[in-house]
Coordinates of N, CA and C in Angstrom, one line a residue:
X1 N 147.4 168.5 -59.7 CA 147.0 167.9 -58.4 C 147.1 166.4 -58.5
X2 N 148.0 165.7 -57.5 CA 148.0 164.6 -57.3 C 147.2 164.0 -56.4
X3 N 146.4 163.0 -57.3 CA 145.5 161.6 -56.0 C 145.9 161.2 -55.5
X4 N 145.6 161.5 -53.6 CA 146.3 160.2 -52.8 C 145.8 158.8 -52.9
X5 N 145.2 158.3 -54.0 CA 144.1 156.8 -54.0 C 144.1 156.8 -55.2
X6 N 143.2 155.7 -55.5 CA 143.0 155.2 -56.8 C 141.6 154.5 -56.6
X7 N 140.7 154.9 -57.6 CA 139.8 154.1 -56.8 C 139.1 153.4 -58.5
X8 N 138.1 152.9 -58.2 CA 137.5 151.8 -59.2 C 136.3 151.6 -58.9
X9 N 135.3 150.9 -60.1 CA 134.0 150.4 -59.7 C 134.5 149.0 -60.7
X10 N 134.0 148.0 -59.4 CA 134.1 146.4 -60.2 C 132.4 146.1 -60.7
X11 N 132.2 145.8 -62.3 CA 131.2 145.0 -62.0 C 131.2 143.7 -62.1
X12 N 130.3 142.9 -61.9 CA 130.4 142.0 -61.3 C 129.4 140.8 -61.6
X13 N 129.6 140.0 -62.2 CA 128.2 138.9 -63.0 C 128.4 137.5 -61.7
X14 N 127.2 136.8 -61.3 CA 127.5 135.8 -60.6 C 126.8 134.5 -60.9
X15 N 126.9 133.4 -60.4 CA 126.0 132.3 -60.5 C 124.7 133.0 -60.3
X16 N 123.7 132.0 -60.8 CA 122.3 132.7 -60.4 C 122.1 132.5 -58.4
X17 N 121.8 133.6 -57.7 CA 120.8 133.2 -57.4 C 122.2 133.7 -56.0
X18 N 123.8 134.0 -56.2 CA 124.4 134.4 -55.7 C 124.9 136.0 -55.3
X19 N 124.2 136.8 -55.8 CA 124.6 138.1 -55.8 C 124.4 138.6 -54.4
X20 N 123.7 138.2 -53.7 CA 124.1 138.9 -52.3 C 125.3 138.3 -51.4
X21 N 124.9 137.1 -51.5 CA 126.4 136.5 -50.6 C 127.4 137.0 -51.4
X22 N 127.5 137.4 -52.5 CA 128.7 138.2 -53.5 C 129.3 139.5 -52.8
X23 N 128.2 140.0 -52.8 CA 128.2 141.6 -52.2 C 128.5 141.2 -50.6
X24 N 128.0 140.6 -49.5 CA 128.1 140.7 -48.1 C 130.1 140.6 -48.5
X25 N 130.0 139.4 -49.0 CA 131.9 138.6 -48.8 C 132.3 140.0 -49.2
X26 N 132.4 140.8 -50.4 CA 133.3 141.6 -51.0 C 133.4 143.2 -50.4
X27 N 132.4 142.9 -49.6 CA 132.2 144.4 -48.3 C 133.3 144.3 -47.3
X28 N 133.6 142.9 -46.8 CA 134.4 143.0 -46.0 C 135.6 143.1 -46.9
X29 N 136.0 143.0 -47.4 CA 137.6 143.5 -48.1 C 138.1 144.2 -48.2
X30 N 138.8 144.6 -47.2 CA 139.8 146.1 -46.9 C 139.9 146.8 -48.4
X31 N 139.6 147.8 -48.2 CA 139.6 149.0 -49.5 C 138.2 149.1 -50.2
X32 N 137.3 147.8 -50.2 CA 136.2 148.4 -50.5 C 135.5 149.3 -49.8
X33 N 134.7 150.2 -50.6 CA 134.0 151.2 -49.8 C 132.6 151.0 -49.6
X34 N 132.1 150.1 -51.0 CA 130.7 150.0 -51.1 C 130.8 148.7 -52.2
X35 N 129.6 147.8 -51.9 CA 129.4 146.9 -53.0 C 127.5 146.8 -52.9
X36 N 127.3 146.5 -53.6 CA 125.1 146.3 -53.9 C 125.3 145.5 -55.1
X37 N 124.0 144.8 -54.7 CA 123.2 144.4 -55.2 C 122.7 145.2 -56.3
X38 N 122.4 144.7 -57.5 CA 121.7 145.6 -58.5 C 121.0 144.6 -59.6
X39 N 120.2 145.4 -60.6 CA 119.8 144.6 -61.8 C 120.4 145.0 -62.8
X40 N 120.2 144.0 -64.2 CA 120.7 144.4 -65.1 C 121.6 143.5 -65.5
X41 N 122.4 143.4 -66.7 CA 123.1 142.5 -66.7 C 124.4 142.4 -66.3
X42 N 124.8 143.4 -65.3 CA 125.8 142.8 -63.9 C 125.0 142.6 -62.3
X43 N 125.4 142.1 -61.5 CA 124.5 141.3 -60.4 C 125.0 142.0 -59.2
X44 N 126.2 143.0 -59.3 CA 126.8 143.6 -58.1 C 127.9 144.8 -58.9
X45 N 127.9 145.3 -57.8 CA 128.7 146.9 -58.4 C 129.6 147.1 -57.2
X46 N 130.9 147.2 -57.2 CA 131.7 147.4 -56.4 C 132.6 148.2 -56.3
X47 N 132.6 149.2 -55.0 CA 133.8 150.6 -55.6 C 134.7 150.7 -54.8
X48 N 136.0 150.6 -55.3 CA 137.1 150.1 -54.1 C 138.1 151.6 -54.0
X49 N 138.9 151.2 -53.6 CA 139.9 152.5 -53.2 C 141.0 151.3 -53.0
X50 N 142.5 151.8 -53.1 CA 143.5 151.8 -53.2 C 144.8 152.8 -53.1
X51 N 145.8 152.4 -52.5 CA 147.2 153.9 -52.2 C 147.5 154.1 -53.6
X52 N 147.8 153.0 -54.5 CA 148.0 152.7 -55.9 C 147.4 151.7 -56.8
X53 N 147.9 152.2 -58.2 CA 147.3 151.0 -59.5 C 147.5 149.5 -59.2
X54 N 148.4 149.5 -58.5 CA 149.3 148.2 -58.6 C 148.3 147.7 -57.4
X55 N 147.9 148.2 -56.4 CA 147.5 147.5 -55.5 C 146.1 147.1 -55.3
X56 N 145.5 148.2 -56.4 CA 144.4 147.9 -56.8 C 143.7 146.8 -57.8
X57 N 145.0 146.6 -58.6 CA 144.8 145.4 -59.0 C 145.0 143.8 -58.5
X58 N 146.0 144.1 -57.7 CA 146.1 143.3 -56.4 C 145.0 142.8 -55.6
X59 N 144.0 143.9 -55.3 CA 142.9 143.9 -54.7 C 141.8 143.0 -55.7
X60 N 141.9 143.5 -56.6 CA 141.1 142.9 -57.9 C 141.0 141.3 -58.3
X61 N 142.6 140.8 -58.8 CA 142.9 139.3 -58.6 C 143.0 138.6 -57.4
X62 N 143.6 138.8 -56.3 CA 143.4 138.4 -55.4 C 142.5 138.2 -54.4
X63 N 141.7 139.4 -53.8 CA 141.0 139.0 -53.3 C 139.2 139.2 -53.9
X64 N 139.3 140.2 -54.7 CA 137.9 140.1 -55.3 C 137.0 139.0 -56.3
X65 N 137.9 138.3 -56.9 CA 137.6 137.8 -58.2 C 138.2 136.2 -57.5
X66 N 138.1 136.3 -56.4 CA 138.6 134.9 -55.4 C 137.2 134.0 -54.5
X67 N 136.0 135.0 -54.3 CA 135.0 135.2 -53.9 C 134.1 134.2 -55.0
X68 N 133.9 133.1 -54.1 CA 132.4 132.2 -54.9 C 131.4 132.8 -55.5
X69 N 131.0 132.3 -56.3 CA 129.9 132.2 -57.0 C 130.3 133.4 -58.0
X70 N 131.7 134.1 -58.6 CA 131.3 135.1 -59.1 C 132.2 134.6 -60.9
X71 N 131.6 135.0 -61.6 CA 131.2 134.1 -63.0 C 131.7 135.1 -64.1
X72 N 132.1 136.5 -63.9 CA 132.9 137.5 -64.5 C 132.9 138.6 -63.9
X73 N 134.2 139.6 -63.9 CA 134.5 140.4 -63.4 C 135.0 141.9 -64.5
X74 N 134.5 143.3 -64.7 CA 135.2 144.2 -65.3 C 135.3 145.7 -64.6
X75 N 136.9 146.2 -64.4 CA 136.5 146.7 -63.8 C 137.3 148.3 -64.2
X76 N 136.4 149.1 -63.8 CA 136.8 150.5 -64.6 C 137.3 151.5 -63.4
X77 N 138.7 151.9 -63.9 CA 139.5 153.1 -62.8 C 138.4 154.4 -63.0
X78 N 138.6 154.6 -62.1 CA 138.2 156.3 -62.2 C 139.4 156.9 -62.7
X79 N 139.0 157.8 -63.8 CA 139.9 159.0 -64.1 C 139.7 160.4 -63.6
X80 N 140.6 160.9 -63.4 CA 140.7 162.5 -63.0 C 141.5 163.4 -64.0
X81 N 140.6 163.9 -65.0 CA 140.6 165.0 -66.2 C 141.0 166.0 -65.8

């Protein structure tokens, strides 16, 4: 069975004290589905969708990791077993 998407969770470390303006900006970014606020030692959690890998990474360097205040970025595909 082939996926029509590709999807991912970005986490997400920021300046102090930036994690919501983090999350509002990266909400509006076509293909995200969801980004929050959280604790711990990443500051935001972000789960995107994409048609492909390539575009998702696209999505990743370009517009996610483009976004002020944000100070490191890792981000793990979902796999389907």
């Amino acid at each position: 069975m082939e996926v029509p998407w590709y999807r991912a969770y970005i986490l997400i470390q920021t300046e102090v004290g930036k994690a919501s303006f983090v999350a509002e900006s990266i909400g509006k970014i076509p293909g995200v589905i969801q980004a929050e606020d959280v604790t711990g030692p990443y500051d935001v959690i972000v789960r995107a969708q994409a048609d492909t890998v390539d575009e998702l990474g696209r999505m990743v360097v370009a517009k996610v990791q483009q976004v002020e205040g944000i100070t490191r970025t890792l981000t793990c595909p979902v796999v389907h077993l």
